[in-house]
CSV table of C-alpha atoms in Angstrom, one decimal:
chain,number,residue,atom,x,y,z
Y,1,UNK,CA,2.1,-61.0,-15.9
Y,2,UNK,CA,-0.9,-59.8,-13.8
Y,3,UNK,CA,-3.0,-59.6,-17.0
Y,4,UNK,CA,-2.9,-63.3,-17.5
Y,5,UNK,CA,-6.2,-65.1,-17.8
Y,6,UNK,CA,-7.6,-67.0,-14.8
Y,7,UNK,CA,-6.8,-70.3,-16.5
Y,8,UNK,CA,-3.2,-69.3,-17.1
Y,9,UNK,CA,-2.8,-68.0,-13.5
Y,10,UNK,CA,-4.1,-71.4,-12.2
Y,11,UNK,CA,-1.6,-73.2,-14.4
Y,12,UNK,CA,1.2,-71.1,-13.1
Y,13,UNK,CA,0.1,-71.8,-9.5
Y,14,UNK,CA,-0.1,-75.5,-10.3
Y,15,UNK,CA,3.4,-75.6,-11.8
Y,16,UNK,CA,4.8,-73.7,-8.8
Y,17,UNK,CA,3.1,-76.1,-6.4
Y,18,UNK,CA,4.6,-79.1,-8.3
Y,19,UNK,CA,8.1,-77.6,-7.7
Y,20,UNK,CA,7.3,-77.2,-4.0
Y,21,UNK,CA,5.9,-80.7,-3.9
Y,22,UNK,CA,9.1,-82.4,-5.1
Y,23,UNK,CA,11.3,-80.3,-2.7
Y,24,UNK,CA,9.0,-80.9,0.3
Y,25,UNK,CA,8.4,-84.6,-0.6
Y,26,UNK,CA,12.1,-85.2,-0.9
Y,27,UNK,CA,12.7,-84.0,2.7
Y,28,UNK,CA,9.8,-86.0,4.3
Y,29,UNK,CA,10.6,-89.1,2.3
Y,30,UNK,CA,14.2,-88.9,3.3
Y,31,UNK,CA,13.4,-88.7,7.0
Y,32,UNK,CA,11.5,-92.0,6.9
Y,33,UNK,CA,14.5,-93.6,5.0
Y,34,UNK,CA,17.2,-92.5,7.5
Y,35,UNK,CA,17.3,-95.7,9.6
Y,36,UNK,CA,17.6,-97.9,6.5
Y,37,UNK,CA,20.3,-95.6,5.0
Y,38,UNK,CA,22.1,-95.6,8.3
Y,39,UNK,CA,22.2,-99.4,8.4
Y,40,UNK,CA,23.2,-99.9,4.8
Y,41,UNK,CA,25.8,-97.2,4.7
Y,42,UNK,CA,27.1,-97.8,8.2
Y,43,UNK,CA,26.6,-94.2,9.1
Y,44,UNK,CA,26.6,-92.4,12.5
Y,45,UNK,CA,24.1,-90.0,13.8
Y,46,UNK,CA,26.3,-87.2,12.4
Y,47,UNK,CA,26.4,-88.9,9.0
Y,48,UNK,CA,22.6,-88.9,8.9
Y,49,UNK,CA,22.6,-85.3,9.9
Y,50,UNK,CA,24.8,-84.5,7.0
Y,51,UNK,CA,22.5,-86.2,4.5
Y,52,UNK,CA,19.9,-83.6,5.5
Y,53,UNK,CA,22.1,-80.6,6.4
Y,54,UNK,CA,24.4,-80.7,3.4
Y,55,UNK,CA,21.3,-80.1,1.3
Y,56,UNK,CA,19.8,-77.4,3.5
Y,57,UNK,CA,23.2,-75.7,3.9
Y,58,UNK,CA,23.6,-75.3,0.2
Y,59,UNK,CA,20.0,-74.4,-0.3
Y,60,UNK,CA,20.0,-71.7,2.4
Y,61,UNK,CA,23.2,-70.3,1.1
Y,62,UNK,CA,22.0,-69.9,-2.5
Y,63,UNK,CA,18.3,-68.9,-2.2
Y,64,UNK,CA,18.9,-65.2,-2.1
Y,65,UNK,CA,21.3,-65.3,-5.0
Y,66,UNK,CA,18.8,-67.4,-7.0
Y,67,UNK,CA,15.9,-65.0,-6.2
Y,68,UNK,CA,17.9,-61.9,-7.2
Y,69,UNK,CA,19.3,-63.6,-10.3
Y,70,UNK,CA,15.8,-64.6,-11.4
Y,71,UNK,CA,14.7,-61.0,-11.0
Y,72,UNK,CA,17.6,-60.0,-13.2
Y,73,UNK,CA,17.9,-62.5,-16.0
Y,74,UNK,CA,14.4,-64.0,-16.1
Y,75,UNK,CA,12.3,-66.0,-13.6
Y,76,UNK,CA,11.2,-68.7,-16.0
Y,77,UNK,CA,14.8,-69.3,-17.2
Y,78,UNK,CA,16.1,-69.8,-13.7
Y,79,UNK,CA,13.1,-71.8,-12.6
Y,80,UNK,CA,13.6,-74.2,-15.6
Y,81,UNK,CA,17.3,-74.7,-14.8
Y,82,UNK,CA,16.4,-75.4,-11.2
Y,83,UNK,CA,13.9,-78.1,-12.2
Y,84,UNK,CA,16.5,-79.7,-14.5
Y,85,UNK,CA,19.2,-79.7,-11.8
Y,86,UNK,CA,17.0,-80.9,-9.0
Y,87,UNK,CA,15.7,-83.8,-11.2
Y,88,UNK,CA,19.3,-84.8,-12.3
Y,89,UNK,CA,20.5,-84.6,-8.7
Y,90,UNK,CA,17.7,-86.9,-7.6
Y,91,UNK,CA,18.8,-89.5,-10.1
Y,92,UNK,CA,22.4,-89.2,-8.9
Y,93,UNK,CA,21.3,-89.7,-5.3
Y,94,UNK,CA,19.6,-92.9,-6.2
Y,95,UNK,CA,22.9,-94.2,-7.6
Y,96,UNK,CA,25.2,-93.0,-4.8
Y,97,UNK,CA,27.8,-95.7,-3.9
Y,98,UNK,CA,28.6,-94.4,-0.5
Y,99,UNK,CA,27.6,-91.9,2.2
Y,100,UNK,CA,30.1,-89.4,0.9
Y,101,UNK,CA,28.8,-89.5,-2.6
Y,102,UNK,CA,25.2,-89.3,-1.3
Y,103,UNK,CA,26.1,-86.0,0.5
Y,104,UNK,CA,27.7,-84.6,-2.7
Y,105,UNK,CA,24.7,-85.5,-4.8
Y,106,UNK,CA,22.4,-84.0,-2.2
Y,107,UNK,CA,24.3,-80.8,-2.7
Y,108,UNK,CA,23.6,-81.0,-6.4
Y,109,UNK,CA,20.0,-81.3,-5.6
Y,110,UNK,CA,20.2,-78.3,-3.4
Y,111,UNK,CA,21.7,-76.1,-6.1
Y,112,UNK,CA,18.6,-76.9,-8.2
Y,113,UNK,CA,16.2,-76.6,-5.3
Y,114,UNK,CA,17.6,-73.1,-4.5
Y,115,UNK,CA,16.2,-71.9,-7.9
Y,116,UNK,CA,12.7,-73.3,-7.2
Y,117,UNK,CA,10.9,-72.1,-4.1
Y,118,UNK,CA,11.9,-68.4,-4.1
Y,119,UNK,CA,11.4,-68.1,-7.8
Y,120,UNK,CA,8.1,-69.9,-7.6
Y,121,UNK,CA,6.9,-67.5,-4.9
Y,122,UNK,CA,8.0,-64.6,-7.0
Y,123,UNK,CA,6.0,-66.0,-9.9
Y,124,UNK,CA,2.9,-66.3,-7.7
Y,125,UNK,CA,3.4,-62.8,-6.3
Y,126,UNK,CA,3.6,-61.3,-9.7
Y,127,UNK,CA,0.7,-63.4,-11.1
Y,128,UNK,CA,-1.8,-62.9,-8.2
Y,129,UNK,CA,-1.7,-59.1,-7.6
Y,130,UNK,CA,-4.9,-58.8,-5.6
Y,131,UNK,CA,-4.0,-59.2,-1.9
Y,132,UNK,CA,-6.9,-61.5,-1.1
Y,133,UNK,CA,-6.4,-63.7,-4.1
Y,134,UNK,CA,-2.7,-63.8,-3.4
Y,135,UNK,CA,-3.3,-64.9,0.2
Y,136,UNK,CA,-5.6,-67.7,-1.0
Y,137,UNK,CA,-3.0,-68.8,-3.6
Y,138,UNK,CA,-0.3,-68.8,-0.8
Y,139,UNK,CA,-2.7,-70.9,1.3
Y,140,UNK,CA,-2.9,-73.5,-1.5
Y,141,UNK,CA,0.9,-73.3,-1.7
Y,142,UNK,CA,1.1,-74.0,2.0
Y,143,UNK,CA,-1.3,-76.9,1.6
Y,144,UNK,CA,1.2,-78.6,-0.7
Y,145,UNK,CA,3.6,-78.8,2.2
Y,146,UNK,CA,0.9,-80.6,4.2
Y,147,UNK,CA,0.2,-82.9,1.3
Y,148,UNK,CA,3.9,-83.7,1.0
Y,149,UNK,CA,4.1,-84.4,4.7
Y,150,UNK,CA,1.1,-86.7,4.5
Y,151,UNK,CA,2.2,-88.5,1.3
Y,152,UNK,CA,6.0,-88.5,2.1
Y,153,UNK,CA,6.0,-90.9,5.0
Y,154,UNK,CA,3.6,-93.3,3.3
Y,155,UNK,CA,5.3,-93.2,-0.1
Y,156,UNK,CA,8.7,-93.4,1.5
Y,157,UNK,CA,7.8,-96.2,3.9
Y,158,UNK,CA,6.2,-98.2,1.1
Y,159,UNK,CA,9.2,-97.7,-1.2
Y,160,UNK,CA,11.8,-98.4,1.5
Y,161,UNK,CA,10.1,-101.6,2.7
Y,162,UNK,CA,9.4,-102.9,-0.8
Y,163,UNK,CA,12.3,-101.7,-3.0
Y,164,UNK,CA,14.9,-100.0,-0.8
Y,165,UNK,CA,15.9,-96.5,0.2
Y,166,UNK,CA,17.3,-95.6,-3.2
Y,167,UNK,CA,13.9,-95.7,-4.7
Y,168,UNK,CA,12.8,-92.6,-2.7
Y,169,UNK,CA,14.6,-90.4,-5.1
Y,170,UNK,CA,12.8,-91.8,-8.1
Y,171,UNK,CA,9.6,-90.1,-7.0
Y,172,UNK,CA,11.1,-86.7,-8.1
Y,173,UNK,CA,11.9,-87.8,-11.6
Y,174,UNK,CA,8.4,-87.8,-13.3
Y,175,UNK,CA,7.1,-84.8,-11.3
Y,176,UNK,CA,10.2,-82.8,-12.1
Y,177,UNK,CA,10.1,-83.6,-15.9
Y,178,UNK,CA,6.4,-82.8,-16.2
Y,179,UNK,CA,6.8,-79.5,-14.3
Y,180,UNK,CA,9.7,-78.6,-16.6
Y,181,UNK,CA,7.7,-79.3,-19.7
Y,182,UNK,CA,4.8,-77.3,-18.4
Y,183,UNK,CA,7.0,-74.4,-17.4
Y,184,UNK,CA,8.5,-74.2,-20.9
Y,185,UNK,CA,5.1,-74.3,-22.4
Y,186,UNK,CA,2.9,-72.1,-20.2
Y,187,UNK,CA,4.9,-69.9,-17.9
Y,188,UNK,CA,5.7,-66.5,-19.4
Y,189,UNK,CA,9.1,-64.9,-18.9
Y,190,UNK,CA,9.3,-62.0,-16.4
Y,191,UNK,CA,12.0,-59.8,-14.9
Y,192,UNK,CA,12.2,-57.0,-12.4
Y,193,UNK,CA,12.1,-53.6,-14.0
Y,194,UNK,CA,15.1,-52.5,-12.0
Y,195,UNK,CA,17.0,-55.7,-11.2
Y,196,UNK,CA,19.6,-55.9,-8.4
Y,197,UNK,CA,23.3,-56.3,-9.1
Y,198,UNK,CA,25.1,-59.4,-7.9
Y,199,UNK,CA,27.0,-59.3,-4.6
Y,200,UNK,CA,29.7,-62.0,-4.6
Y,201,UNK,CA,31.4,-60.8,-1.4
Y,202,UNK,CA,28.1,-60.9,0.5
Y,203,UNK,CA,27.3,-64.3,-0.9
Y,204,UNK,CA,30.6,-65.8,0.2
Y,205,UNK,CA,30.2,-64.3,3.7
Y,206,UNK,CA,26.7,-65.8,4.1
Y,207,UNK,CA,27.9,-69.2,3.0
Y,208,UNK,CA,30.9,-69.0,5.5
Y,209,UNK,CA,28.5,-68.1,8.4
Y,210,UNK,CA,26.1,-71.0,7.7
Y,211,UNK,CA,28.8,-73.6,6.9
Y,212,UNK,CA,30.9,-72.8,10.0
Y,213,UNK,CA,27.9,-72.9,12.3
Y,214,UNK,CA,26.5,-76.1,10.8
Y,215,UNK,CA,29.8,-78.0,10.8
Y,216,UNK,CA,30.6,-76.8,14.3
Y,217,UNK,CA,27.2,-78.0,15.8
Y,218,UNK,CA,27.1,-81.3,14.0
Y,219,UNK,CA,30.7,-82.4,14.7
Y,220,UNK,CA,31.1,-80.9,18.2
Y,221,UNK,CA,29.7,-84.0,20.1
Y,222,UNK,CA,32.3,-86.2,18.6
Y,223,UNK,CA,35.2,-83.8,18.3
Y,224,UNK,CA,34.6,-81.9,21.6
Y,225,UNK,CA,33.3,-78.4,22.0
Y,226,UNK,CA,36.8,-77.1,22.9
Y,227,UNK,CA,38.6,-78.9,20.1
Y,228,UNK,CA,40.6,-76.8,17.6
Y,229,UNK,CA,38.3,-77.5,14.6
Y,230,UNK,CA,35.2,-76.5,16.5
Y,231,UNK,CA,36.8,-73.3,17.9
Y,232,UNK,CA,38.0,-72.5,14.4
Y,233,UNK,CA,34.4,-72.8,13.2
Y,234,UNK,CA,33.3,-70.4,15.9
Y,235,UNK,CA,36.0,-67.9,14.9
Y,236,UNK,CA,35.1,-68.1,11.2
Y,237,UNK,CA,31.3,-67.8,11.8
Y,238,UNK,CA,31.8,-64.7,14.1
Y,239,UNK,CA,34.3,-63.1,11.7
Y,240,UNK,CA,32.1,-63.7,8.6
Y,241,UNK,CA,29.0,-62.4,10.4
Y,242,UNK,CA,30.8,-59.2,11.6
Y,243,UNK,CA,32.2,-58.6,8.1
Y,244,UNK,CA,28.7,-59.1,6.7
Y,245,UNK,CA,27.2,-56.5,9.1
Y,246,UNK,CA,29.9,-54.0,8.2
Y,247,UNK,CA,30.0,-54.6,4.4
Y,248,UNK,CA,26.4,-55.0,3.4
Y,249,UNK,CA,25.0,-51.6,4.5
Y,250,UNK,CA,27.7,-49.9,2.5
Y,251,UNK,CA,26.5,-51.4,-0.8
Y,252,UNK,CA,24.0,-49.7,-3.0
Y,253,UNK,CA,22.4,-53.0,-3.8
Y,254,UNK,CA,23.4,-55.5,-1.0
Y,255,UNK,CA,22.7,-59.2,-1.1
Y,256,UNK,CA,20.5,-58.8,1.9
Y,257,UNK,CA,19.0,-55.3,2.0
Y,258,UNK,CA,19.1,-54.2,5.7
Y,259,UNK,CA,16.1,-51.9,5.1
Y,260,UNK,CA,13.8,-55.0,4.7
Y,261,UNK,CA,14.3,-55.6,8.4
Y,262,UNK,CA,13.0,-52.2,9.4
Y,263,UNK,CA,9.6,-53.7,8.9
Y,264,UNK,CA,8.6,-55.4,12.1
Y,265,UNK,CA,6.3,-58.0,10.3
Y,266,UNK,CA,9.1,-58.9,7.9
Y,267,UNK,CA,11.7,-59.3,10.7
Y,268,UNK,CA,9.1,-61.2,12.8
Y,269,UNK,CA,8.4,-63.5,9.8
Y,270,UNK,CA,12.1,-64.2,9.5
Y,271,UNK,CA,12.4,-65.2,13.2
Y,272,UNK,CA,9.2,-67.2,13.1
Y,273,UNK,CA,10.3,-69.1,10.0
Y,274,UNK,CA,13.6,-70.0,11.7
Y,275,UNK,CA,11.8,-71.1,14.9
Y,276,UNK,CA,9.0,-73.0,13.2
Y,277,UNK,CA,11.2,-74.9,10.7
Y,278,UNK,CA,13.8,-75.7,13.4
Y,279,UNK,CA,11.0,-77.3,15.4
Y,280,UNK,CA,9.7,-79.2,12.4
Y,281,UNK,CA,13.0,-80.6,11.3
Y,282,UNK,CA,13.9,-81.6,14.9
Y,283,UNK,CA,10.4,-83.1,15.4
Y,284,UNK,CA,10.7,-85.3,12.3
Y,285,UNK,CA,14.3,-86.3,13.0
Y,286,UNK,CA,13.5,-87.4,16.6
Y,287,UNK,CA,10.3,-89.3,15.8
Y,288,UNK,CA,11.7,-91.1,12.7
Y,289,UNK,CA,14.6,-92.5,14.7
Y,290,UNK,CA,12.4,-93.3,17.8
Y,291,UNK,CA,9.7,-95.1,15.9
Y,292,UNK,CA,12.0,-97.3,13.9
Y,293,UNK,CA,15.1,-97.7,16.1
Y,294,UNK,CA,13.4,-97.8,19.5
Y,295,UNK,CA,9.8,-99.1,18.8
Y,296,UNK,CA,11.1,-101.3,16.0
Y,297,UNK,CA,8.4,-100.3,13.5
Y,298,UNK,CA,9.0,-100.7,9.8
Y,299,UNK,CA,9.4,-97.6,7.6
Y,300,UNK,CA,5.8,-97.9,6.4
Y,301,UNK,CA,4.4,-98.3,9.9
Y,302,UNK,CA,6.4,-95.3,11.1
Y,303,UNK,CA,5.0,-93.3,8.3
Y,304,UNK,CA,1.4,-94.3,9.3
Y,305,UNK,CA,2.1,-93.3,12.9
Y,306,UNK,CA,3.0,-89.8,11.8
Y,307,UNK,CA,0.0,-89.5,9.5
Y,308,UNK,CA,-2.1,-87.5,12.0
Y,309,UNK,CA,0.5,-84.7,12.1
Y,310,UNK,CA,0.7,-84.6,8.3
Y,311,UNK,CA,-3.1,-84.7,7.8
Y,312,UNK,CA,-3.6,-81.7,10.2
Y,313,UNK,CA,-0.9,-79.7,8.4
Y,314,UNK,CA,-2.7,-80.4,5.0
Y,315,UNK,CA,-6.1,-79.4,6.4
Y,316,UNK,CA,-4.9,-76.3,8.3
Y,317,UNK,CA,-2.7,-74.7,5.7
Y,318,UNK,CA,-5.4,-73.5,3.3
Y,319,UNK,CA,-7.5,-72.5,6.3
Y,320,UNK,CA,-4.6,-70.4,7.5
Y,321,UNK,CA,-4.3,-68.8,4.0
Y,322,UNK,CA,-8.0,-67.8,4.1
Y,323,UNK,CA,-7.6,-66.4,7.7
Y,324,UNK,CA,-4.6,-64.3,6.6
Y,325,UNK,CA,-6.5,-62.9,3.6
Y,326,UNK,CA,-9.6,-62.1,5.7
Y,327,UNK,CA,-8.3,-61.1,9.1
Y,328,UNK,CA,-4.5,-60.8,8.9
Y,329,UNK,CA,-1.7,-63.0,10.2
Y,330,UNK,CA,-2.1,-62.6,14.0
Y,331,UNK,CA,-4.7,-65.3,14.7
Y,332,UNK,CA,-3.0,-68.0,12.7
Y,333,UNK,CA,0.4,-67.2,14.3
Y,334,UNK,CA,-1.1,-67.3,17.9
Y,335,UNK,CA,-2.7,-70.7,17.2
Y,336,UNK,CA,0.5,-72.0,15.6
Y,337,UNK,CA,2.7,-70.9,18.6
Y,338,UNK,CA,0.3,-72.3,21.2
Y,339,UNK,CA,-0.2,-75.7,19.4
Y,340,UNK,CA,3.5,-76.2,18.6
Y,341,UNK,CA,4.6,-75.4,22.2
Y,342,UNK,CA,1.9,-77.6,23.7
Y,343,UNK,CA,3.0,-80.5,21.4
Y,344,UNK,CA,6.7,-80.1,22.5
Y,345,UNK,CA,5.6,-79.9,26.2
Y,346,UNK,CA,3.7,-83.2,26.0
Y,347,UNK,CA,7.0,-84.9,25.0
Y,348,UNK,CA,9.3,-82.8,27.2
Y,349,UNK,CA,7.3,-82.9,30.5
Y,350,UNK,CA,4.9,-85.8,30.1
Y,351,UNK,CA,6.9,-88.5,28.1
Y,352,UNK,CA,4.3,-88.6,25.4
Y,353,UNK,CA,6.3,-91.2,23.5
Y,354,UNK,CA,5.6,-93.8,26.2
Y,355,UNK,CA,1.8,-93.6,25.6
Y,356,UNK,CA,0.5,-94.1,22.1
Y,357,UNK,CA,-2.7,-91.9,22.6
Y,358,UNK,CA,-0.6,-89.1,24.2
Y,359,UNK,CA,1.9,-89.4,21.4
Y,360,UNK,CA,-0.8,-89.1,18.8
Y,361,UNK,CA,-2.2,-86.0,20.6
Y,362,UNK,CA,1.3,-84.5,20.3
Y,363,UNK,CA,1.3,-85.3,16.6
Y,364,UNK,CA,-2.1,-83.7,16.1
Y,365,UNK,CA,-1.1,-80.5,18.0
Y,366,UNK,CA,2.1,-80.2,16.0
Y,367,UNK,CA,0.4,-80.7,12.7
Y,368,UNK,CA,-2.2,-78.0,13.7
Y,369,UNK,CA,0.5,-75.5,14.6
Y,370,UNK,CA,2.7,-76.1,11.7
Y,371,UNK,CA,-0.2,-76.0,9.3
Y,372,UNK,CA,-1.2,-72.5,10.6
Y,373,UNK,CA,2.3,-71.0,10.5
Y,374,UNK,CA,3.4,-71.2,6.9
Y,375,UNK,CA,0.9,-68.9,5.1
Y,376,UNK,CA,1.5,-66.0,7.5
Y,377,UNK,CA,5.3,-66.3,7.1
Y,378,UNK,CA,5.1,-66.2,3.3
Y,379,UNK,CA,2.4,-63.6,3.0
Y,380,UNK,CA,4.1,-61.2,5.4
Y,381,UNK,CA,7.4,-61.6,3.7
Y,382,UNK,CA,6.2,-60.5,0.3
Y,383,UNK,CA,3.3,-58.2,1.2
Y,384,UNK,CA,4.2,-54.6,1.3
Y,385,UNK,CA,7.4,-55.1,-0.7
Y,386,UNK,CA,7.6,-53.7,-4.3
Y,387,UNK,CA,7.0,-56.4,-6.8
Y,388,UNK,CA,10.4,-55.6,-8.3
Y,389,UNK,CA,11.9,-57.0,-5.1
Y,390,UNK,CA,9.5,-60.0,-4.8
Y,391,UNK,CA,12.2,-62.5,-5.7
Y,392,UNK,CA,14.6,-61.2,-3.0
Y,393,UNK,CA,11.9,-60.9,-0.3
Y,394,UNK,CA,10.6,-64.4,-1.0
Y,395,UNK,CA,14.2,-65.7,-1.0
Y,396,UNK,CA,14.9,-64.2,2.4
Y,397,UNK,CA,11.7,-65.9,3.7
Y,398,UNK,CA,12.8,-69.2,2.1
Y,399,UNK,CA,16.4,-68.8,3.4
Y,400,UNK,CA,14.9,-68.4,6.9
Y,401,UNK,CA,13.0,-71.6,6.6
Y,402,UNK,CA,16.0,-73.6,5.4
Y,403,UNK,CA,18.3,-72.0,8.0
Y,404,UNK,CA,15.8,-73.1,10.6
Y,405,UNK,CA,15.6,-76.6,9.2
Y,406,UNK,CA,19.3,-76.8,9.1
Y,407,UNK,CA,19.8,-75.6,12.7
Y,408,UNK,CA,17.0,-77.9,13.9
Y,409,UNK,CA,18.7,-81.0,12.6
Y,410,UNK,CA,22.1,-79.8,13.7
Y,411,UNK,CA,21.1,-78.8,17.3
Y,412,UNK,CA,18.6,-81.6,17.9
Y,413,UNK,CA,21.0,-84.2,16.4
Y,414,UNK,CA,23.9,-82.9,18.6
Y,415,UNK,CA,21.8,-83.1,21.7
Y,416,UNK,CA,20.7,-86.6,20.8
Y,417,UNK,CA,24.3,-87.7,20.0
Y,418,UNK,CA,25.6,-86.3,23.3
Y,419,UNK,CA,22.7,-88.0,25.3
Y,420,UNK,CA,23.1,-91.4,23.7
Y,421,UNK,CA,27.0,-91.5,23.8
Y,422,UNK,CA,28.1,-94.5,25.7
Y,423,UNK,CA,24.8,-96.3,25.3
Y,424,UNK,CA,22.5,-93.8,27.0
Y,425,UNK,CA,18.7,-94.2,27.0
Y,426,UNK,CA,17.2,-92.8,23.8
Y,427,UNK,CA,14.0,-91.4,25.5
Y,428,UNK,CA,15.9,-89.7,28.3
Y,429,UNK,CA,18.4,-88.3,25.7
Y,430,UNK,CA,15.6,-86.6,23.8
Y,431,UNK,CA,14.2,-84.8,26.8
Y,432,UNK,CA,16.4,-81.6,26.3
Y,433,UNK,CA,15.6,-81.7,22.6
Y,434,UNK,CA,11.9,-81.6,23.3
Y,435,UNK,CA,12.3,-78.6,25.6
Y,436,UNK,CA,14.1,-76.9,22.7
Y,437,UNK,CA,11.1,-77.6,20.4
Y,438,UNK,CA,8.8,-76.3,23.1
Y,439,UNK,CA,10.9,-73.1,23.2
Y,440,UNK,CA,10.6,-72.7,19.5
Y,441,UNK,CA,6.8,-72.9,19.7
Y,442,UNK,CA,6.8,-70.2,22.5
Y,443,UNK,CA,9.0,-68.0,20.3
Y,444,UNK,CA,6.5,-68.3,17.4
Y,445,UNK,CA,3.8,-67.2,19.8
Y,446,UNK,CA,5.6,-64.2,21.3
Y,447,UNK,CA,7.1,-62.9,18.1
Y,448,UNK,CA,3.8,-63.4,16.2
Y,449,UNK,CA,1.9,-61.4,18.8
Y,450,UNK,CA,4.5,-58.6,18.9
Y,451,UNK,CA,4.9,-58.2,15.1
Y,452,UNK,CA,1.2,-58.4,14.0
Y,453,UNK,CA,-0.4,-55.4,15.7
Y,454,UNK,CA,-1.0,-51.8,14.5
Y,455,UNK,CA,2.5,-50.5,15.4
Y,456,UNK,CA,4.1,-53.4,13.4
Y,457,UNK,CA,1.8,-52.6,10.4
Y,458,UNK,CA,3.0,-48.9,10.5
Y,459,UNK,CA,6.6,-50.0,10.3
Y,460,UNK,CA,5.8,-52.2,7.3
Y,461,UNK,CA,4.1,-49.3,5.4
Y,462,UNK,CA,7.0,-47.0,6.2
Y,463,UNK,CA,9.5,-49.6,5.0
Y,464,UNK,CA,7.5,-50.2,1.8
Y,465,UNK,CA,7.5,-46.4,1.1
Y,466,UNK,CA,11.3,-46.3,1.7
Y,467,UNK,CA,11.9,-49.2,-0.7
Y,468,UNK,CA,9.7,-47.8,-3.4
Y,469,UNK,CA,9.5,-44.0,-2.8
Y,470,UNK,CA,8.2,-43.1,-6.3
Y,471,UNK,CA,4.9,-44.8,-7.1
Y,472,UNK,CA,4.5,-46.1,-10.7
Y,473,UNK,CA,2.6,-43.8,-13.1
Y,474,UNK,CA,-1.1,-44.4,-13.6
Y,475,UNK,CA,-1.9,-46.3,-16.8
Y,476,UNK,CA,-3.9,-44.3,-19.3
Y,477,UNK,CA,-6.1,-45.5,-22.2
Y,478,UNK,CA,-3.9,-43.7,-24.8
Y,479,UNK,CA,-2.5,-47.1,-25.8
Y,480,UNK,CA,-4.2,-50.5,-26.2
Y,481,UNK,CA,-4.0,-52.6,-23.0
Y,482,UNK,CA,-1.4,-55.4,-23.0
Y,483,UNK,CA,-2.6,-58.8,-24.0
Y,484,UNK,CA,-2.2,-62.0,-22.0
């Protein structure tokens, strides 16, 4: 695939960005629609959490399976099926008659979504083989997240105010269908030379850990932390995690190869992804409810209020990609950690929501930090890994993002539900949540600094050599070169 013409490579990048756009746009649009959905469906805070976390739970559980399956049976094939399922799931969500059915259809969306981002990143990695060119391509990829954050609140607010919350899912239909047609026409099929075998036991154990943790955190405020269902969730999560740690290292081709984590940059990227996306999902969840339920803004006006954050993310993502390509991941990660922590601190210690200028300053800082963090995560996750493992490596990075997003909504929502129980003040109830977001920013800063120096790079090179001990033979001119 690396012999494709420049025009064909740009088309592959455009198609991959379209798939990311509908997945990212779906999440940002949904956040703006939460208060309207809550009123029409008569849902609790926990119900709103499930509309987000049912999706991210399924997505996080299946990403690694989708990545390894694509490496084995064909990336274009899996990517096309994912586009079709995600588009169909979006249509079903728009027709959901109740909260329960909406959650089910969100899970259908997630099955399709699990086949998009990791496979798209694998396509980009195998298309753009030059490290600098790949870093720039990943920067463009990251900018799409910023564009979706900028467009999502505006599009979602306009649709919710004019047509209703169901219309937010219609946005995915034309983009998904166009992306599917272009994929079938222009994306060449590719597979790993030595694909990994499936690991059903590992897959079930991963799903058990994520499902038990998510259910326990979301339902604990209502059921009680010491209630039998919540204690059962803790036992299931701990047991499944222990079984996973014992079982996976014994497999020749495990679902999650423990050797990946011998690379300090890769392990750091995983922790940073969880922290950054937990902060993002918590940030969006808190602000959406505050702006509409407390300040009384319409969905469109709430989207306009959050535009500074989205705009900074869109502007900083490609800049971060260029910085990673030119100077490595350390500077973008340090800027990201400082900016995200400073944003959370404004709300946690200085009640930024009470002052519009201070609130906008918090939005700008968070947008700057989140815009800087995405490219280093992705580039570090796939750089240094053999291209044969690109799908799995990218899937682990995507799983970390989705796990962070899931935990962010679950934890922040649980804190908010506990604080507002019995009619508590919303702003006071969010204070502990903002301290959690501040801590996530500080974790990005500390881990980014620790895993981007010379020692960390040495561990990455050592891990890459262990994963691919025999270098591929040098191509000779004894046969004609492959055509595009």
